[in-house]
Coordinates of C-alpha atoms in Angstrom, one line a residue:
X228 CA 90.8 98.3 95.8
X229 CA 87.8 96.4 97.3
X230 CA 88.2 93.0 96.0
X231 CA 90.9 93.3 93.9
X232 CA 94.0 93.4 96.5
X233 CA 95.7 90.5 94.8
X234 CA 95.6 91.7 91.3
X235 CA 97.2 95.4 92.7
X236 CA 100.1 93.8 94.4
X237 CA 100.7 91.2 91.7
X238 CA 100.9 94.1 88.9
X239 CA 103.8 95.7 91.5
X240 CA 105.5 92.2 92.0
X241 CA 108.9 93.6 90.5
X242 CA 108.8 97.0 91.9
X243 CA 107.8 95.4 95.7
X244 CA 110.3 92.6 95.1
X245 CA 113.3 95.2 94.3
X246 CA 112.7 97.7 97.0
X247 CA 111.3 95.3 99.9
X248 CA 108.7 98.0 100.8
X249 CA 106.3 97.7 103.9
X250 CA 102.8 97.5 102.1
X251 CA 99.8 98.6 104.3
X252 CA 96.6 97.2 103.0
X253 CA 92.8 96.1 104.2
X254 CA 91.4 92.9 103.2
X255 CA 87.7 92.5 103.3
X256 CA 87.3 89.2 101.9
X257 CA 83.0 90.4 101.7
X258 CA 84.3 91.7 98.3
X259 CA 85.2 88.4 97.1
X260 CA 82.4 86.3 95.7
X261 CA 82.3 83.0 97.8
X262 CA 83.7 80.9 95.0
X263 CA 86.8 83.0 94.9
X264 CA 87.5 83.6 98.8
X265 CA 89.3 81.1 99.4
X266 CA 91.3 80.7 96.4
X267 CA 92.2 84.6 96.8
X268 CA 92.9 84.7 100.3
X269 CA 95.1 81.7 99.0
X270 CA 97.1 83.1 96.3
X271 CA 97.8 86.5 98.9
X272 CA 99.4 84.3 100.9
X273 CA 101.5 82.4 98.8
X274 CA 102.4 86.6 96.9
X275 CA 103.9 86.8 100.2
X276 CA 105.5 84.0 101.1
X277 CA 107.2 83.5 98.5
X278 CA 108.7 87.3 98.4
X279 CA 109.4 86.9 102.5
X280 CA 106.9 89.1 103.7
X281 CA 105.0 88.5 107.4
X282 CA 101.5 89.8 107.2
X283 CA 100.6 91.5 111.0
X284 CA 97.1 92.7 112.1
X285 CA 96.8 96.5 112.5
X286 CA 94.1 97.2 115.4
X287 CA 93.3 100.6 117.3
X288 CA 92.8 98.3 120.1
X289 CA 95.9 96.3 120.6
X290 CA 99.3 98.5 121.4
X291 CA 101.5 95.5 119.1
X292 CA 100.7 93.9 116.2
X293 CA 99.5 89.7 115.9
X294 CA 101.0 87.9 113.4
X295 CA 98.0 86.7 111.0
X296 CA 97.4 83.5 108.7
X297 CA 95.3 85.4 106.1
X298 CA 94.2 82.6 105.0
X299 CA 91.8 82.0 107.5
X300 CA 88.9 84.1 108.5
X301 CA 90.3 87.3 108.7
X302 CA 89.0 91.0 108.0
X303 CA 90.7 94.2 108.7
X304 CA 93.8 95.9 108.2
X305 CA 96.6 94.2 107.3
X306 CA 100.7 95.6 107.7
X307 CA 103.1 93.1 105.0
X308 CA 106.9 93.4 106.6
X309 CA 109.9 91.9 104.5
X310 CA 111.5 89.6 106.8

């Protein structure tokens, strides 16, 4: 969705609140002009928290996965678990 990651999982806010799914998605906040970084990185997190989701870093080189703050500088995949 390049760029537009918040405005996908916002249109499915019901349909992800109902069922609780595990979402798997990359965020590469290049796509984001620098006037809306911030702010959208921002409003992911708060999508999130507020339906009880922990966001966890997804890396071929790592054999667990980190707990992330996406609001800070962070690039890759991302693994959103309903906690």
């Amino acid at each position: 969705t390049q760029g537009t990651e918040f405005q996908v999982l916002e249109s499915g806010a019901s349909t992800i609140e109902k069922f609780r799914p595990p979402i798997f998605f990359e965020l590469e906040d290049r796509y984001f002009p620098d006037e809306e970084r911030i702010a959208t990185k921002k409003a992911l997190k708060e999508f999130f928290d507020s339906l009880d989701y922990s966001l966890f870093s997804i890396s071929r080189d790592l054999n667990y996965y980190p707990k992330i703050d996406i609001t800070q500088n962070y690039h890759g995949d991302i693994f959103a678990v309903p906690i």
